[in-house]
Each structure stands twice: as structure tokens, then as C-alpha cells.
Coordinates of C-alpha atoms in Angstrom, one line a residue:
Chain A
X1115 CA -120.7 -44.7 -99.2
X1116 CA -117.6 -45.3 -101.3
X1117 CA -115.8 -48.3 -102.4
X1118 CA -112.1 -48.1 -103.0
X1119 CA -110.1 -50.4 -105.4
X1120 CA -106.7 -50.8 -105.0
X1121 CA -103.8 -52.4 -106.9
X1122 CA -100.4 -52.9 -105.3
X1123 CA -97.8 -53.9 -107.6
X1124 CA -94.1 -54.6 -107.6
X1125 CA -92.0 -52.1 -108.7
X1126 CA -90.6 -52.8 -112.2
X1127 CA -87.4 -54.6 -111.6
X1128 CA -88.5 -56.3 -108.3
X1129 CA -87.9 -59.6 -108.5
X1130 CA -91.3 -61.8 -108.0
X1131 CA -90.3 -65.0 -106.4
X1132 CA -93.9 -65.6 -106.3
X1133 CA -94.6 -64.8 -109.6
X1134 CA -92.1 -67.3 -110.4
X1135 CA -93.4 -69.9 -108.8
X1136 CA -97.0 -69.5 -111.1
X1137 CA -94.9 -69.5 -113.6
X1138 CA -93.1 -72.7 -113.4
X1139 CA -96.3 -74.4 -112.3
X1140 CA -98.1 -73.4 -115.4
X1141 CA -94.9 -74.7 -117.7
X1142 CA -95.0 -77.8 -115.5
X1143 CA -99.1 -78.1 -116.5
X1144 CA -97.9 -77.7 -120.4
X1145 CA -98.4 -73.8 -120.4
X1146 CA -94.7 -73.3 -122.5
X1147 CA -96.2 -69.7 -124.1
X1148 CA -96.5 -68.2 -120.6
X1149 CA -93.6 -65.7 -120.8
X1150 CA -93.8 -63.9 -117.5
X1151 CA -96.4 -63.6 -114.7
X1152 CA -96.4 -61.3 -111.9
X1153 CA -98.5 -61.1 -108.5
X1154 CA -100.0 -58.9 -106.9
X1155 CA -102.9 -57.7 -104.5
X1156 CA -106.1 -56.3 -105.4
X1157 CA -107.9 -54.9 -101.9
X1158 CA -111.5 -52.9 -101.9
X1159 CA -112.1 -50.8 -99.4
X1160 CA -116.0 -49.3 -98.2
X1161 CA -115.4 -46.2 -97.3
X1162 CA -118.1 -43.8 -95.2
X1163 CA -117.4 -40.6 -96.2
X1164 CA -118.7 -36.8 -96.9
X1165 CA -117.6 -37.2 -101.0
X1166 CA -115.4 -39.0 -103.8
X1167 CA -112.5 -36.3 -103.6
X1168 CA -112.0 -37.1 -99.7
X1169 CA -112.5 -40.9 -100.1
X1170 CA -109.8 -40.4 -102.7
X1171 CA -107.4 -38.3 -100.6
X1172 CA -108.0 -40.8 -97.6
X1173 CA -107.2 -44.3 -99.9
X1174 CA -104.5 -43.0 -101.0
X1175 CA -103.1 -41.8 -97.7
X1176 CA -103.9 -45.3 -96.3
X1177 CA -101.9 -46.8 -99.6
X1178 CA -99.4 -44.9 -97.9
X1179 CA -99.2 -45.7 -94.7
X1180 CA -100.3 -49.3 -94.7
X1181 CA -101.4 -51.0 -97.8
X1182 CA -97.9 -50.5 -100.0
X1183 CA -94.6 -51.0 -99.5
X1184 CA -93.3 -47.7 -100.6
X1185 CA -89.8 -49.3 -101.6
X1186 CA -90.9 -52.2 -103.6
X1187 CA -94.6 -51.8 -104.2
X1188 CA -96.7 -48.5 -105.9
X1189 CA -100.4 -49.2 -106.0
X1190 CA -102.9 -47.4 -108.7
X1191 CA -106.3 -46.4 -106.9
X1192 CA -109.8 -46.1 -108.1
X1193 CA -113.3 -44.4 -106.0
X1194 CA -116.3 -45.4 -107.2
X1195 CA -120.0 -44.6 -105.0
X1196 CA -121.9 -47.1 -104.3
X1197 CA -125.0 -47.6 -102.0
Chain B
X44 CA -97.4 -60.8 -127.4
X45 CA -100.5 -60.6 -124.5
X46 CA -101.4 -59.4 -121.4
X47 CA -103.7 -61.0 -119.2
X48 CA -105.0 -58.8 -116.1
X49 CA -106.8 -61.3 -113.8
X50 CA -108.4 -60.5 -110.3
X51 CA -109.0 -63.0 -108.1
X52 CA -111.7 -62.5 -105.4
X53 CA -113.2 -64.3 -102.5
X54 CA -117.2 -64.9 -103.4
X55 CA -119.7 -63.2 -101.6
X56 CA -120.5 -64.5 -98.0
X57 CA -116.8 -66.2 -97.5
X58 CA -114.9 -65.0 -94.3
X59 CA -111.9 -62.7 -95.2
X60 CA -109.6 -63.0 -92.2
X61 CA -106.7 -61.2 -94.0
X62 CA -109.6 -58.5 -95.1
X63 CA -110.6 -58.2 -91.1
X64 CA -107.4 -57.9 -90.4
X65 CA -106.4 -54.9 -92.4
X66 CA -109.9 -53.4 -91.2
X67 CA -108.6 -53.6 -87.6
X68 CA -105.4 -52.0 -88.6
X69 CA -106.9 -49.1 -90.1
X70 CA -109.2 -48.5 -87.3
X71 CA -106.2 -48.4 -85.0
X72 CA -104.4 -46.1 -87.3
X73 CA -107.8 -44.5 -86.7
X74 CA -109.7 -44.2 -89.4
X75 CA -113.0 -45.3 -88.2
X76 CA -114.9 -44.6 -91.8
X77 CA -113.6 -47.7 -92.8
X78 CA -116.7 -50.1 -93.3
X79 CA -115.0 -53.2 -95.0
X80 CA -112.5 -54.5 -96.5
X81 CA -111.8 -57.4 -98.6
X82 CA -108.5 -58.7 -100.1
X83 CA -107.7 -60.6 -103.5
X84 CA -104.6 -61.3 -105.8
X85 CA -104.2 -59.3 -108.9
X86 CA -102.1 -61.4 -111.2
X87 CA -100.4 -60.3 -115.0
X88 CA -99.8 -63.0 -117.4
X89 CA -97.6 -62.4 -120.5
X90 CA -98.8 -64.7 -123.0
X91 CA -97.4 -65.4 -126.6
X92 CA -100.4 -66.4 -128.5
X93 CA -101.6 -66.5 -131.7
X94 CA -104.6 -64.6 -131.2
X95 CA -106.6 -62.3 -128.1
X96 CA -109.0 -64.9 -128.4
X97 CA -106.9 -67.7 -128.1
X98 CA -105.1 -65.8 -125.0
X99 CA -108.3 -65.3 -123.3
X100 CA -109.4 -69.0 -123.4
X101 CA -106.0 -70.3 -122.4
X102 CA -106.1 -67.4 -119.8
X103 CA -109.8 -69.1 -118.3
X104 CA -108.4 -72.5 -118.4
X105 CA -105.4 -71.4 -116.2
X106 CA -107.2 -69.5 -113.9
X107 CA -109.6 -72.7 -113.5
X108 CA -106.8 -75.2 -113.1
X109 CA -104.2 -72.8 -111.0
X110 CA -104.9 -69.3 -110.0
X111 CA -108.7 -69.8 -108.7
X112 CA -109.7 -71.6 -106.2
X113 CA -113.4 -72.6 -107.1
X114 CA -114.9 -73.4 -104.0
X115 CA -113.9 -69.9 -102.8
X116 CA -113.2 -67.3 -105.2
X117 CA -114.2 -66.1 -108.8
X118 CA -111.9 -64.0 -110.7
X119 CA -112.3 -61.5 -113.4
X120 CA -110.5 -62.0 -116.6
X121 CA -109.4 -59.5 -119.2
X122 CA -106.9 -59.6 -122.1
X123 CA -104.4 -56.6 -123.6
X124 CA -102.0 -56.8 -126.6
X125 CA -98.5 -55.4 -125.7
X126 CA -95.5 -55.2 -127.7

């Protein structure tokens, strides 16, 4: 068994209307050195299968197909086995 | 200058609807190895502090009074220095 970690991201230059909002909030709770914040998703995924390599190859096609927004997002994944 | 990297996650034993939700997807896309999956925010603060120390306390702090929920989630916390 294999558990995938996976970080979708804006794309630099996206704007982050979310991340905007944190932001304000922590200047509005006295937070003035918080320069910039951006959000994003962090999703694990258990994966049953024959070894790391295809656990990879499959995460990465499901970043693709599902999991990231291919215009706006790019996600970084990770495999690691577990029991 | 800072960077804080911080995940937020939904403790052990709390229902992940969204998580559920992305498992059914995949299964329809069909791929049935997926056993679970579990969603969480993965948020980048820029910080302009004094110190990494000083970044990573003010870094807990925020995640206690904003970006955590308490009750529900934990979140990881971890501190880079960037131009």
C-alpha cells in the first residue's frame, strides 16, 4: 500500500482572492509583517498498488485528470509505502 | 524575508466529505485502487521577521488564531528563509 501526497498550487501570477482574504484578516488581527499568503490544497491519497513507480505514474495521471486545474494550478507529488 | 509552509489536516477519525467525494470520483474515472483519500489546505506565508525563530512562533500563533480550526484539524508547521 502507498500513500500519495499531493500539493496543488496556483500558478505564479494567479491571482489568490483567497489568499487575500487571509491576508487582510491577519493585518486586521495586528499581523502588519505578513507580506503575502497564498492557498492551496494538500490531498493524500492510499493507493493499492503492485509498486512506488506505478503508484507514481497513476497520482500523477489523476493530478491530471482530476485533482489540478491544468490552466491555473500545477501540483508537486510525493509516494511514500506505508502499511 | 520568510516563508512559512503550513498544512492543515483534518485529525484522525473526523469525516472528510470533500475527501469521499474525490474518492467516488476517481472510482468512476475508474480507478478502483484508490483506498482513501483525505483533503487539507496547504497555505505559504511570507513573513518579514527578525529572526526564523521569531517567524515560526508568530507562524503557530496564526495558525492557532486563523488558519486551524482546533476542534478539527492540526496542522504541520515549517519555516524557510527566502530572498
Amino acid at each position: 500500500m502507498y500513500k500519495g501526497k499531493v500539493h496543488v498550487t496556483l500558478k505564479k501570477g494567479v491571482l489568490d482572492p483567497q489568499g487575500d482574504a487571509v491576508k487582510r484578516s491577519f493585518h486586521v488581527l495586528g499581523y502588519k509583517g505578513v507580506d503575502d499568503v497564498r492557498v492551496g490544497k494538500y490531498i493524500e491519497v492510499k493507493l493499492d498498488e503492485k509498486s512506488k513507480e506505478a503508484a507514481y505514474r497513476l497520482l500523477v495521471e489523476m493530478c491530471d485528470r482530476l485533482l489540478a486545474n491544468p490552466v491555473i494550478e500545477e501540483y508537486q507529488v510525493e509516494v511514500v509505502e506505508v502499511e
